Structure formats: C-alpha cells, structure tokens
Backbone as a chain_set.jsonl record, in Angstrom:
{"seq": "XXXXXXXXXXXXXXXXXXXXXXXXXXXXXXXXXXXXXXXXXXXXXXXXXXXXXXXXXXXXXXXXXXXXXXXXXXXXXXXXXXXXXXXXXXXXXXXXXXXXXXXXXXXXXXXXXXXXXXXXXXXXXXXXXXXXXXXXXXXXXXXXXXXXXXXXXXXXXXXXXXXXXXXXXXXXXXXXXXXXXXXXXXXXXXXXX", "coords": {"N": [[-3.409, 10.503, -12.543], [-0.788, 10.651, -14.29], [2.389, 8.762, -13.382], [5.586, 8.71, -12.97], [8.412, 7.241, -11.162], [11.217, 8.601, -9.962], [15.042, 8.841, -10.279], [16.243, 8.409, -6.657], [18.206, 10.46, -6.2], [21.29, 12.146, -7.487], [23.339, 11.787, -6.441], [22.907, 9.01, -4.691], [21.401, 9.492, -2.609], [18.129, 9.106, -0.068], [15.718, 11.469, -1.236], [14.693, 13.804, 0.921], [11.241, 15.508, 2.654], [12.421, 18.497, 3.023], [14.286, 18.528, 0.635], [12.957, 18.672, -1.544], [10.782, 20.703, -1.219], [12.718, 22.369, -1.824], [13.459, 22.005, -4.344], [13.143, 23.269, -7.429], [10.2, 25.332, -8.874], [9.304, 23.868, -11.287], [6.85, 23.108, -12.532], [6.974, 20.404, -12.492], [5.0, 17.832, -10.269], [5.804, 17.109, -7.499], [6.409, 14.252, -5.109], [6.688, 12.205, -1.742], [6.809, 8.841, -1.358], [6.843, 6.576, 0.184], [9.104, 6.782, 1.103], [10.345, 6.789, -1.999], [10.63, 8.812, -4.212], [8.26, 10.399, -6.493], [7.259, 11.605, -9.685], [5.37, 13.604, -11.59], [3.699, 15.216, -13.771], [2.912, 18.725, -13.923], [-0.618, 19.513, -13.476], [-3.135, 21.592, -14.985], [-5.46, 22.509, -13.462], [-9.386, 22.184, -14.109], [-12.313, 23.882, -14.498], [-14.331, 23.038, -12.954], [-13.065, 21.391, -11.2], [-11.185, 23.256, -9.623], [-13.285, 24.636, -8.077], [-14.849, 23.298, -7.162], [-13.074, 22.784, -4.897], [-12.67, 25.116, -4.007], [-15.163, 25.323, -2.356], [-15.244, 23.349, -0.807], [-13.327, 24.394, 0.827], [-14.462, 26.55, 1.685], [-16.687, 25.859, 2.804], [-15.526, 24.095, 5.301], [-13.994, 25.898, 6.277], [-16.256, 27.333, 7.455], [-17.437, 26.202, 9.361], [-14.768, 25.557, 10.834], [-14.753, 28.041, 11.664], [-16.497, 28.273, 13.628], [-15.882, 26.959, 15.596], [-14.52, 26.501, 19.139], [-11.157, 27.874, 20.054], [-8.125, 26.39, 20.89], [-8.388, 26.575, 17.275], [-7.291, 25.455, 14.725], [-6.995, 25.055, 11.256], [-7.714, 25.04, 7.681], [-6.502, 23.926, 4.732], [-5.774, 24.703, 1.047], [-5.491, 24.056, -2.377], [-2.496, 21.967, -2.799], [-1.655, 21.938, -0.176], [1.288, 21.418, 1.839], [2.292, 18.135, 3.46], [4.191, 16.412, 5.369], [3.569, 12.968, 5.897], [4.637, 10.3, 7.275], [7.511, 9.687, 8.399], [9.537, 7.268, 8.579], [9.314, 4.879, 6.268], [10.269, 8.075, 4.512], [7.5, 9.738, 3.987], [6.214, 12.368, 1.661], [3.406, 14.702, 0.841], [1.139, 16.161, -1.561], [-1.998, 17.779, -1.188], [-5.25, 18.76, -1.896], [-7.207, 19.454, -0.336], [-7.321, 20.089, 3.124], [-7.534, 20.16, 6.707], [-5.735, 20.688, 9.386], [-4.899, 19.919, 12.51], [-5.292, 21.481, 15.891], [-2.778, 20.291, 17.587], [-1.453, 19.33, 15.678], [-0.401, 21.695, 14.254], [0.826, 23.058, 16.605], [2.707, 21.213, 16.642], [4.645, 21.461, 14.793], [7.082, 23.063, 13.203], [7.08, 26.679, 12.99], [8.013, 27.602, 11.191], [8.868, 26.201, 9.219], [7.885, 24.954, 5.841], [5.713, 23.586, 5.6], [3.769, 20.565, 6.956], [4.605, 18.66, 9.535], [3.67, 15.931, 9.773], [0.599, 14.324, 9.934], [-2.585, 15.31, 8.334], [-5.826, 15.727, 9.818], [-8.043, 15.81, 8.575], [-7.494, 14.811, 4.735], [-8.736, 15.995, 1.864], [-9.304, 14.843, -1.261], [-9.764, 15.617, -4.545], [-10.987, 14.12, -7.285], [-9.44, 14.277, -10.628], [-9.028, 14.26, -14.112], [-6.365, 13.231, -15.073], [-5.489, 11.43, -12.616], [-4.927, 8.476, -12.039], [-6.487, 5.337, -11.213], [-4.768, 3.336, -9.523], [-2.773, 5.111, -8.257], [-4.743, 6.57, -6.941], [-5.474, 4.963, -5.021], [-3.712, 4.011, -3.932], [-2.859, 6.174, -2.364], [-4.683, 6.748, -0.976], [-4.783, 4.511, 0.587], [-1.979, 4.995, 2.134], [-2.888, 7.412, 4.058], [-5.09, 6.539, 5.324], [-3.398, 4.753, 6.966], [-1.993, 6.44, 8.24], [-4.148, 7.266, 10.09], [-5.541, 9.241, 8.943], [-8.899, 10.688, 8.352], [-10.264, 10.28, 4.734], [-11.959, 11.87, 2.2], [-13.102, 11.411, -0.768], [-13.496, 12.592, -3.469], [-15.423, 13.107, -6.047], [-16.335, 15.482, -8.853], [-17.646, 15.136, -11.233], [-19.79, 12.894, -10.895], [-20.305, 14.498, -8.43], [-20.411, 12.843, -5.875], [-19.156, 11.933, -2.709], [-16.944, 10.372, -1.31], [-16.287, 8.775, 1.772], [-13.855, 7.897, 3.708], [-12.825, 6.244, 6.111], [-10.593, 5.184, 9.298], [-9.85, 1.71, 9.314], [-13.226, 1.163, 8.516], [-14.917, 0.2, 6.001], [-15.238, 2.244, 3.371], [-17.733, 4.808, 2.677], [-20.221, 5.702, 0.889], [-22.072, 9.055, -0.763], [-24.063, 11.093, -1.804], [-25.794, 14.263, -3.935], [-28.244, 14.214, -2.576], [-27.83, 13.746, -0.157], [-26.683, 14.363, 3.499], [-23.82, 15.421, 4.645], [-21.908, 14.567, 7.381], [-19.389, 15.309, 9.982], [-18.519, 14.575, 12.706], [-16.814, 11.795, 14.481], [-14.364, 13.394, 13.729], [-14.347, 16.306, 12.927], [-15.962, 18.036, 14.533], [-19.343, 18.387, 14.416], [-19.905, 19.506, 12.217], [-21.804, 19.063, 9.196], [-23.234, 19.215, 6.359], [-25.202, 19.578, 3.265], [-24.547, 17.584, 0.889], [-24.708, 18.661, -1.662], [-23.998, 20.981, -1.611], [-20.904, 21.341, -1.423], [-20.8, 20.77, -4.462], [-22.196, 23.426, -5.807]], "CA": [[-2.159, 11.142, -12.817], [0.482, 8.926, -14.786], [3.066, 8.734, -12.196], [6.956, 8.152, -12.787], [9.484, 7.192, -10.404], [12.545, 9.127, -9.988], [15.907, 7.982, -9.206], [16.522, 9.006, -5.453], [19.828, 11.564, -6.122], [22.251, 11.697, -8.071], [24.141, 10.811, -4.934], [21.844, 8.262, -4.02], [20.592, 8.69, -1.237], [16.488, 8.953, -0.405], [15.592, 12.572, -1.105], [13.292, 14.438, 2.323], [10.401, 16.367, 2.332], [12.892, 19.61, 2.618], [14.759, 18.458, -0.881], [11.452, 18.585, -2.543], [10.308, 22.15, -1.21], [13.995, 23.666, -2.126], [13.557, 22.256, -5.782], [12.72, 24.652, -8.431], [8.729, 25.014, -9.276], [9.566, 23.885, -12.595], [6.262, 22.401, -13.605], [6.524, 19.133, -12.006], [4.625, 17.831, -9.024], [7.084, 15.976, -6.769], [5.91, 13.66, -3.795], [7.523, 11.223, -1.842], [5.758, 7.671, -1.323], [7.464, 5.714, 1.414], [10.7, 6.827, 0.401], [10.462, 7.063, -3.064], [10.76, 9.831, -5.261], [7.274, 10.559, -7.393], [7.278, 12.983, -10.695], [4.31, 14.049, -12.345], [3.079, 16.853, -14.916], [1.916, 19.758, -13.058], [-1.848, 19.886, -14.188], [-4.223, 22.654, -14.831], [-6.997, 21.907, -12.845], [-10.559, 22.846, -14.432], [-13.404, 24.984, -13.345], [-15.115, 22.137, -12.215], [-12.012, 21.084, -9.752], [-11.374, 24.361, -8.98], [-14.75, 25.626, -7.765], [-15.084, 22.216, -6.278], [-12.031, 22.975, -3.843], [-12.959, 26.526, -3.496], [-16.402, 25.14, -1.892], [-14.777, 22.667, 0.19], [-12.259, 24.836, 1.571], [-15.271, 27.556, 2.156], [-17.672, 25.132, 3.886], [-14.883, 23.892, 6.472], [-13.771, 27.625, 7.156], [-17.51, 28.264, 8.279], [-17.342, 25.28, 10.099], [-13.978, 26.116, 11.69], [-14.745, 29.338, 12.774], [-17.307, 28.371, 14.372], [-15.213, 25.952, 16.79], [-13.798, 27.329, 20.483], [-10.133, 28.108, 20.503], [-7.651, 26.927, 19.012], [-9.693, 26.191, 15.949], [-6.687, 24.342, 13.729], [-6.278, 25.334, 9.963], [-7.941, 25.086, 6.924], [-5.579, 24.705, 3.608], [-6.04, 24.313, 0.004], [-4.268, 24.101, -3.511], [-1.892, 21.217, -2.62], [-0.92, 22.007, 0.714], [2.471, 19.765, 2.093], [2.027, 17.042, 4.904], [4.436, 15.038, 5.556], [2.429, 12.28, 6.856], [5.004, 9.949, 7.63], [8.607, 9.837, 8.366], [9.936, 6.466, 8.315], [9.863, 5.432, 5.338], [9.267, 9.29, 4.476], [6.051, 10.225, 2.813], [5.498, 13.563, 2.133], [2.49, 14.82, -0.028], [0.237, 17.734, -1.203], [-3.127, 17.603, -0.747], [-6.25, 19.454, -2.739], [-8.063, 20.413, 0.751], [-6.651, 19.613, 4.346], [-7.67, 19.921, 8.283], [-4.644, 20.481, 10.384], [-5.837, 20.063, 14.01], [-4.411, 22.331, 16.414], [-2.239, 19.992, 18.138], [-0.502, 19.297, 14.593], [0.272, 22.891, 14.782], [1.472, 23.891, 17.932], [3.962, 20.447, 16.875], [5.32, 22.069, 13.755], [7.957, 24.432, 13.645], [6.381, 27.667, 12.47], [9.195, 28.032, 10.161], [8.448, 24.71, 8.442], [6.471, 25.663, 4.492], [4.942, 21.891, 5.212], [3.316, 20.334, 7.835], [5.275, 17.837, 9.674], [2.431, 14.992, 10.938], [-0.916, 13.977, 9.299], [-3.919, 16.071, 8.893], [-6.999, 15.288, 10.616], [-9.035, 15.343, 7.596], [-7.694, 14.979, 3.51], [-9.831, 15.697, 0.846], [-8.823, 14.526, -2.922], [-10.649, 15.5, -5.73], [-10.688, 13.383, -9.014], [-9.547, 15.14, -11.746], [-8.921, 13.905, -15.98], [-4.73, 12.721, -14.76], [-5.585, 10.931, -11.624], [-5.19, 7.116, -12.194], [-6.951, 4.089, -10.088], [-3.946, 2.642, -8.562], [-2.23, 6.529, -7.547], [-5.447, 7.142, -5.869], [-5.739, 4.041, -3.797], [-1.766, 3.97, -3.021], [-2.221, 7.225, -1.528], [-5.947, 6.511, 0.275], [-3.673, 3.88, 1.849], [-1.405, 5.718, 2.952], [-3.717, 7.96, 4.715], [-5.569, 5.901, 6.538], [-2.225, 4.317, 7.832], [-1.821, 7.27, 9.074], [-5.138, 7.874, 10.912], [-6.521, 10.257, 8.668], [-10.312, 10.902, 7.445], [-10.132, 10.774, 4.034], [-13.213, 12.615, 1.868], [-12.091, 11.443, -2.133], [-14.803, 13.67, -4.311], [-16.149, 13.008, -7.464], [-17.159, 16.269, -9.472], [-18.346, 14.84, -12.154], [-20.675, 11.97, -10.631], [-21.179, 14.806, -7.555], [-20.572, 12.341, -4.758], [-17.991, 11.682, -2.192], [-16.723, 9.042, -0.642], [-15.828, 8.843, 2.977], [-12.679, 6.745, 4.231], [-12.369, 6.63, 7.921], [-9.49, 4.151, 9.254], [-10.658, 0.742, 10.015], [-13.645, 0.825, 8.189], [-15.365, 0.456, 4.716], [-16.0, 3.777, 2.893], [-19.196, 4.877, 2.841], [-20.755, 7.262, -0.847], [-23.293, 9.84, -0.304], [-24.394, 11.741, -3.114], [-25.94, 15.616, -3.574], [-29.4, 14.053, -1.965], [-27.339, 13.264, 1.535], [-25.778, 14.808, 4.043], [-22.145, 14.748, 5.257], [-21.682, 14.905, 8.822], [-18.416, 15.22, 10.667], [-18.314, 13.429, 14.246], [-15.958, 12.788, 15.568], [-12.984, 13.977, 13.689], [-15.035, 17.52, 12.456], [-17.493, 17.827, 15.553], [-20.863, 19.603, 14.813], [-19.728, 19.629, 10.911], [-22.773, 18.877, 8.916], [-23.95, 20.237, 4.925], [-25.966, 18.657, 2.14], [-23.566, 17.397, -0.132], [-25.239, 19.434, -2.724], [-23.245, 22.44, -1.416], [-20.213, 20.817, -2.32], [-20.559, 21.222, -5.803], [-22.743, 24.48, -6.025]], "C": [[-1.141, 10.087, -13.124], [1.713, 9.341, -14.131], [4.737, 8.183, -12.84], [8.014, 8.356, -11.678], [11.108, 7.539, -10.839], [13.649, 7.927, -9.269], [16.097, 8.967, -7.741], [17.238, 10.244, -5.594], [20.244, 11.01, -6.81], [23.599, 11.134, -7.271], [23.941, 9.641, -4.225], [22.045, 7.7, -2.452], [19.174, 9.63, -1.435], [16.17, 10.537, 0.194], [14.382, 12.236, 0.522], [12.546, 15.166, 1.757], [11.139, 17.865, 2.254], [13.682, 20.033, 1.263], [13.855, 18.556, -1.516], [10.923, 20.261, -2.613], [11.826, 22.829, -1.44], [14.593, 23.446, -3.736], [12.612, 23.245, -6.272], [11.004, 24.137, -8.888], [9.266, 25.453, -11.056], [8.603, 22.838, -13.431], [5.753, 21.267, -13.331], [6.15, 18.582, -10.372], [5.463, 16.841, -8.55], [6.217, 15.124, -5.366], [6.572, 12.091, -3.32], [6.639, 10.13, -1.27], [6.589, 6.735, -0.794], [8.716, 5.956, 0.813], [11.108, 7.266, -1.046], [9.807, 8.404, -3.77], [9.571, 9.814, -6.413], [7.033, 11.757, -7.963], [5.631, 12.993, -10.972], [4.183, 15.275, -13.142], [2.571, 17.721, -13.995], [0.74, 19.883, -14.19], [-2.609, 21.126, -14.164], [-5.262, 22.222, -14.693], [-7.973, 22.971, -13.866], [-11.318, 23.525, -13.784], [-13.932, 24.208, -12.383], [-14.067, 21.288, -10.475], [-11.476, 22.142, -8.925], [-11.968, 24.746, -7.974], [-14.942, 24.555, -6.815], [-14.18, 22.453, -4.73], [-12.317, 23.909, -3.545], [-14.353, 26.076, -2.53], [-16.044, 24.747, -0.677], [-14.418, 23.55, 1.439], [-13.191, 26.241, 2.335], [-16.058, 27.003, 3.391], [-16.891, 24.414, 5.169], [-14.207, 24.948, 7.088], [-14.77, 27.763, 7.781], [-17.301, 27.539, 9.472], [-16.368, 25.507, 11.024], [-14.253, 27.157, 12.794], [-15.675, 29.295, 13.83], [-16.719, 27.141, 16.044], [-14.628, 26.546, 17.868], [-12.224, 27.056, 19.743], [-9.33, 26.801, 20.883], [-8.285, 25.995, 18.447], [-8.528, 24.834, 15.2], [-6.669, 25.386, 12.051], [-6.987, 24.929, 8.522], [-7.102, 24.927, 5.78], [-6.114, 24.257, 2.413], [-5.238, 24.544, -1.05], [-2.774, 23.522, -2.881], [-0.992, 21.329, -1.184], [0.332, 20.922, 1.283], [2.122, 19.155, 3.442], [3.124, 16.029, 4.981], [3.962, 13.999, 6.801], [2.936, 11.137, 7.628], [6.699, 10.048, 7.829], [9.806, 8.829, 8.014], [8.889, 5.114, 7.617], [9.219, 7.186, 4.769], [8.323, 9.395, 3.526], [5.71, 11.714, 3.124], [4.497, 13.818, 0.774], [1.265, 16.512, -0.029], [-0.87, 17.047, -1.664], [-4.172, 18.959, -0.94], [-6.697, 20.088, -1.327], [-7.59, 19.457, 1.81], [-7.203, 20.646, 5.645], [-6.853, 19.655, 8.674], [-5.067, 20.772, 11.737], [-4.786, 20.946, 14.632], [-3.188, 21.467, 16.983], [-0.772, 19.713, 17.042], [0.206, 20.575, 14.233], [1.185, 23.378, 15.764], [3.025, 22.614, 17.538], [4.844, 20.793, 15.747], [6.252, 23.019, 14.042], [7.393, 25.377, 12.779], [6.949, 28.268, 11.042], [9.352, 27.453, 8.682], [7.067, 25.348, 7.089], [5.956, 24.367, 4.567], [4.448, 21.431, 6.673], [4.01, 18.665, 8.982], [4.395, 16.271, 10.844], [1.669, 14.953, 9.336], [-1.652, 14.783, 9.412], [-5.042, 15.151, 9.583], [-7.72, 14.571, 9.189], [-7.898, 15.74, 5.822], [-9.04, 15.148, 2.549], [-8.8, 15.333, -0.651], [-10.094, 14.156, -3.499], [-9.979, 14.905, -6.672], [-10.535, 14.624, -9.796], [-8.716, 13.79, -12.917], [-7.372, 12.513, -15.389], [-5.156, 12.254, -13.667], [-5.827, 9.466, -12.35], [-5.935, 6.338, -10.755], [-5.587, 3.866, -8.851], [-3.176, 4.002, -8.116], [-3.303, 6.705, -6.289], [-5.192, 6.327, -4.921], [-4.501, 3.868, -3.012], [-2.13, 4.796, -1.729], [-3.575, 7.327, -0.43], [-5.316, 5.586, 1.312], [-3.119, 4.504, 2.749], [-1.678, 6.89, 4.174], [-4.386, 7.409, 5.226], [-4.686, 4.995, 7.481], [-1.577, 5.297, 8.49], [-2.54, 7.662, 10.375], [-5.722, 8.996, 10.399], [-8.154, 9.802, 7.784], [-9.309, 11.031, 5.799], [-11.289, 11.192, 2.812], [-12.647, 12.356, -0.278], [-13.781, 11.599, -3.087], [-14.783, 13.353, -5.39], [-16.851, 13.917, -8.084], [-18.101, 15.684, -10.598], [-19.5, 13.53, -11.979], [-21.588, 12.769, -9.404], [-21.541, 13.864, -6.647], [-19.191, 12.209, -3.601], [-17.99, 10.639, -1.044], [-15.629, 8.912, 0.701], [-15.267, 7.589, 3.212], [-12.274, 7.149, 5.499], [-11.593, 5.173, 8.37], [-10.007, 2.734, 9.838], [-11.965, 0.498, 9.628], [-14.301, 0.878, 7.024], [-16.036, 1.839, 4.895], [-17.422, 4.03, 2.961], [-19.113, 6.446, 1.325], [-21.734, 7.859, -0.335], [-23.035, 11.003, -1.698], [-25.007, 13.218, -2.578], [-27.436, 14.895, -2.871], [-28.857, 13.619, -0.199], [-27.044, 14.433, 2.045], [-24.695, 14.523, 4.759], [-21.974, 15.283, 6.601], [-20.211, 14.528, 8.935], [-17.504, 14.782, 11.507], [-17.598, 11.928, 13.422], [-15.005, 13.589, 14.926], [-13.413, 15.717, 13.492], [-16.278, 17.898, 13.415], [-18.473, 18.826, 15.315], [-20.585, 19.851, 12.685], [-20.813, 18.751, 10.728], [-23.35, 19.635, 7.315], [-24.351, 19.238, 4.054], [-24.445, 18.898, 1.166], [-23.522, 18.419, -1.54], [-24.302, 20.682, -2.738], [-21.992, 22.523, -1.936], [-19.772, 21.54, -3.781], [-21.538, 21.825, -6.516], [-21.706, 25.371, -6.819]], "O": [[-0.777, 9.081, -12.516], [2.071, 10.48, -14.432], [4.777, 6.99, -13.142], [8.417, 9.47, -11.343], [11.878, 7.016, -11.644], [13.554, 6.972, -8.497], [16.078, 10.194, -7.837], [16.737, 11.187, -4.98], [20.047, 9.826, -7.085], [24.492, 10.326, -7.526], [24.653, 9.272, -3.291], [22.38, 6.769, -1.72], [18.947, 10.461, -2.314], [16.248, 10.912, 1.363], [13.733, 11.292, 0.971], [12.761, 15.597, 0.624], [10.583, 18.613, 1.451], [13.811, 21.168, 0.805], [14.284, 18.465, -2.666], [10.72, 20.912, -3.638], [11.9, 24.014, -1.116], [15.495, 24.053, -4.314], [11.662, 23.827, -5.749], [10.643, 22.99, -9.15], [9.478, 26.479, -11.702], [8.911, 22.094, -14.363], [4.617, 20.891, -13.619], [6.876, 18.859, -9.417], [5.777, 15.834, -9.184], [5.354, 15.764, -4.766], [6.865, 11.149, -4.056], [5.652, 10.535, -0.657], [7.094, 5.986, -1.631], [9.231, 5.178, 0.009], [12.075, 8.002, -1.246], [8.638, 8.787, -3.754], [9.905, 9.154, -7.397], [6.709, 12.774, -7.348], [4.865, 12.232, -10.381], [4.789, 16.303, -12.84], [1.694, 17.306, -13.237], [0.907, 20.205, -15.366], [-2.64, 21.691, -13.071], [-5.978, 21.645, -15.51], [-7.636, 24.074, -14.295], [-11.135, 23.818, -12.602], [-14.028, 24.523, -11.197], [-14.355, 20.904, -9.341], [-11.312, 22.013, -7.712], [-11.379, 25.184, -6.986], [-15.2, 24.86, -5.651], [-14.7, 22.276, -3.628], [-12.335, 23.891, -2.314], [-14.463, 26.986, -1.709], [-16.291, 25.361, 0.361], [-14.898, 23.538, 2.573], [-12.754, 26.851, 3.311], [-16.108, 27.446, 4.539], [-17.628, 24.135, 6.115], [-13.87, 24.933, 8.272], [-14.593, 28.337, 8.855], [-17.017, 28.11, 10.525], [-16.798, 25.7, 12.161], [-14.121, 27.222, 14.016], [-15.702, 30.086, 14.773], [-17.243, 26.82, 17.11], [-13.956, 27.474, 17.415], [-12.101, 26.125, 18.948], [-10.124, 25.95, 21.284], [-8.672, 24.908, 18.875], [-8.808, 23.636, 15.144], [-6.198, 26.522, 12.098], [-6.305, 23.943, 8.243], [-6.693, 26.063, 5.538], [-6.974, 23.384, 2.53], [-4.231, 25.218, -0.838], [-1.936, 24.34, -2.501], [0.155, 20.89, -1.095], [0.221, 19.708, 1.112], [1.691, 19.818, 4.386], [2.915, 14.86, 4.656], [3.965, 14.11, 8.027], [2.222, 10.712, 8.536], [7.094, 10.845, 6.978], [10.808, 9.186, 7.394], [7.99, 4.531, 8.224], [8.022, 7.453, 4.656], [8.463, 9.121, 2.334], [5.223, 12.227, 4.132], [4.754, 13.209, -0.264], [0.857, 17.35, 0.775], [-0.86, 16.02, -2.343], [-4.0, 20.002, -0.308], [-6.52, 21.301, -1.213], [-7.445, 18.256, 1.581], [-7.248, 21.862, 5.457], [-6.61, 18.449, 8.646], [-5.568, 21.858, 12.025], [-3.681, 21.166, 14.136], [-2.202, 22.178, 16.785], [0.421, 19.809, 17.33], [1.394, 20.511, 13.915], [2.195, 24.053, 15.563], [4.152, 22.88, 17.955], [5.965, 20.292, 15.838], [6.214, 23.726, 15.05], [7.153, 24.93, 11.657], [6.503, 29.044, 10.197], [9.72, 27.891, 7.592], [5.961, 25.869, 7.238], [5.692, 23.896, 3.461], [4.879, 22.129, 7.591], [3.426, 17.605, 8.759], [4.517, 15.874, 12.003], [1.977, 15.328, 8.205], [-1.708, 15.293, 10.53], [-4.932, 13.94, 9.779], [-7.881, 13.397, 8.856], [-7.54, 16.913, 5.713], [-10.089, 14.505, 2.591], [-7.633, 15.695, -0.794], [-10.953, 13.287, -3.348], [-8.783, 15.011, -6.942], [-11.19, 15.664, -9.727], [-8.081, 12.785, -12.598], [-7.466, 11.286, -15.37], [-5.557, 13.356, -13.293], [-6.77, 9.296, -13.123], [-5.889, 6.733, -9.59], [-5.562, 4.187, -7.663], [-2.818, 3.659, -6.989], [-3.016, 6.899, -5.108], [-4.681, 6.782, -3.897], [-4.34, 3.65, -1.812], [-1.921, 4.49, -0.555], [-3.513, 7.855, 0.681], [-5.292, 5.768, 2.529], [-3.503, 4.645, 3.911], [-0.846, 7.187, 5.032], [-4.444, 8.035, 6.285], [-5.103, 4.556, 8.553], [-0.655, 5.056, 9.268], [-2.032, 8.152, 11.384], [-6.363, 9.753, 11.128], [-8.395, 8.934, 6.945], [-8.211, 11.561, 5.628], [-11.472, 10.064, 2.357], [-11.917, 13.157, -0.862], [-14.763, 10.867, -3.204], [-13.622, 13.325, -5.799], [-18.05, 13.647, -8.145], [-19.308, 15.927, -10.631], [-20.08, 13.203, -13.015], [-22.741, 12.463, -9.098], [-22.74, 13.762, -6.387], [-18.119, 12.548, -4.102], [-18.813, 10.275, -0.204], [-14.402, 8.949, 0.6], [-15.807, 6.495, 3.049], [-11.588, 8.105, 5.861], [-11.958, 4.123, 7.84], [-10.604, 2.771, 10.914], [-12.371, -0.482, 10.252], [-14.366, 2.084, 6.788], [-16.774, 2.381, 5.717], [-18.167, 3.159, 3.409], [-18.447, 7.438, 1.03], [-22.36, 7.303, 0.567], [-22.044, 11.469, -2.26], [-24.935, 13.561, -1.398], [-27.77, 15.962, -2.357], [-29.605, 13.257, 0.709], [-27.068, 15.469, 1.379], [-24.585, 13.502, 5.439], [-21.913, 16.497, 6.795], [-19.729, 13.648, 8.222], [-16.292, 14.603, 11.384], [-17.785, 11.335, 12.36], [-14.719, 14.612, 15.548], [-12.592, 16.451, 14.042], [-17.427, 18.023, 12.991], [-18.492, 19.924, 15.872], [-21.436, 20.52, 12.099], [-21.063, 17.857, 11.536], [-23.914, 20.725, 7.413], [-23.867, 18.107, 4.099], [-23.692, 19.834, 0.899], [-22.553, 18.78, -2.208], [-23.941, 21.26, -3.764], [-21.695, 23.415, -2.731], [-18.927, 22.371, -4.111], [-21.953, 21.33, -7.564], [-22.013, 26.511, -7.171]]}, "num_chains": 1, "name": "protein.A"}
C-alpha cells in the first residue's frame, strides 16, 4: 500500500485514534503510526483476500467457541486497535484476537479497541508495500502481539511471535496456537480453501 503522510491538523497538533473514527468514510484509509498521520487509497480487496479472511476469521470462531468463559472476540474487515498510546498508534487490522481481559478494559462505548490484540493477522494484498508491512510487524511485536502475515498467493503464512525469528509453514503444515491460542491447531491448507 503506497502510503502518504499527512500533515497532523490544520491546527497542528497530533491527531488521536477518536479524530480518525469521527472523520468522514470518504475512501481513504487513515492510521496513525507513532503519532503520525497515515493516508492511503481505500482498496478493493479481491476474492482471493476476501475468502482468505473469511476462512481465518471462521477457523478462530470454531476455535473460540470452543474455549471456557470468557472466550474474547473474534474481528475482521479492518477492525481498530489502538495498540499504543504514547506515541499513539492506532490501526485496522484484516483479522484480530481480542483477549478477554482487553475487553472487560475497553469502554464498551469505544468503536476501537483501546490495547493490543492477542493475535493480528495481515494478509498481503496487490497495494501492500515491503517497508509498510514490516513498519507495522514492528510495531506489533513491540507491543506483544502474535503476528500471523499470510500470503494468498504463495498459500503460506508466516508466524511472528515477540522475541523471536518468524517461522513459514506452508498448506503441507500445521499451525498450532500455544500459548497465545491454547488448543488452536488446523492444516494450513484450510486457510486458503
């Protein structure tokens, strides 16, 4: 995604994650990146990114439900996180794991999530550049999150857990969970069925 930096305000000072959700859905994806103000094209995802997220977001519902009380949250189609506060970062996110505890600390009122998820996923799609992705894999594991960054079109994904090198697994593997997803477990293959 070719990425331009906004100026802050026309007041300048360093927009929040609530100036972002009370602009107009006019098209452009907004996100803020330690402070700074990031535009983009709103894209039309394909079938293939689509269907890909629809899978995801199916195979960690089963998974969920199957967890004791309270379960946590499932979201998909760019859900908001702000993942940090100082400098703020807030961001949407293709498929997300909000643990319960990130819940119960939210205000219910709140259209965004005010913490880190447990687990990101980011799928590649066509507009996704090198250096966007890795900014923002940064930034997520400076948070403490899993992060799961999918490849439809090669059909592999690549696990980022904080502290240590990624690890690829293709549709001949399987993706296990432990610890952050406990008892989570599916052939990658399912994925991108």
């Amino acid at each position: 995604m070719s990425t331009t930096t906004a100026p802050a305000s026309t007041k300048s000072r360093t927009p929040t994650a609530d100036d972002l959700i009370a602009m107009p859905d006019d098209g452009v994806r907004r996100e803020l990146i330690r402070g700074e103000l990031r535009e983009t094209p709103m894209t039309r995802r394909n079938r293939s990114h689509s269907g890909v997220e629809a899978n995801i977001a199916y195979l960690l519902k089963g998974w969920l439900d199957r967890q004791p009380e309270p379960r946590g949250r499932v979201h998909s189609g760019e859900a908001g996180f702000r993942i940090r506060q100082e400098p703020e970062t807030f961001v949407g996110i293709d498929v997300a794991y909000a643990p319960p505890e990130l819940i119960a600390a939210t205000d219910p009122g709140r259209p965004y999530y005010d913490g880190p998820p447990a687990l990101a996923v980011e799928i590649l799609s066509p507009s996704d550049t090198h250096e966007d992705l890795v900014e923002k894999i940064a930034l997520y594991l400076e948070a403490g999150v899993v992060v799961w960054e999918v490849d439809p079109d090669f059909r592999t994904i690549r696990v980022h857990r904080p502290g240590e090198e990624p690890v690829m697994h293709n549709v001949r593997q399987r993706l296990g969970g432990d610890p952050y997803l406990p008892g989570f477990d599916e052939s990658v293959s399912r994925f991108f069925e």
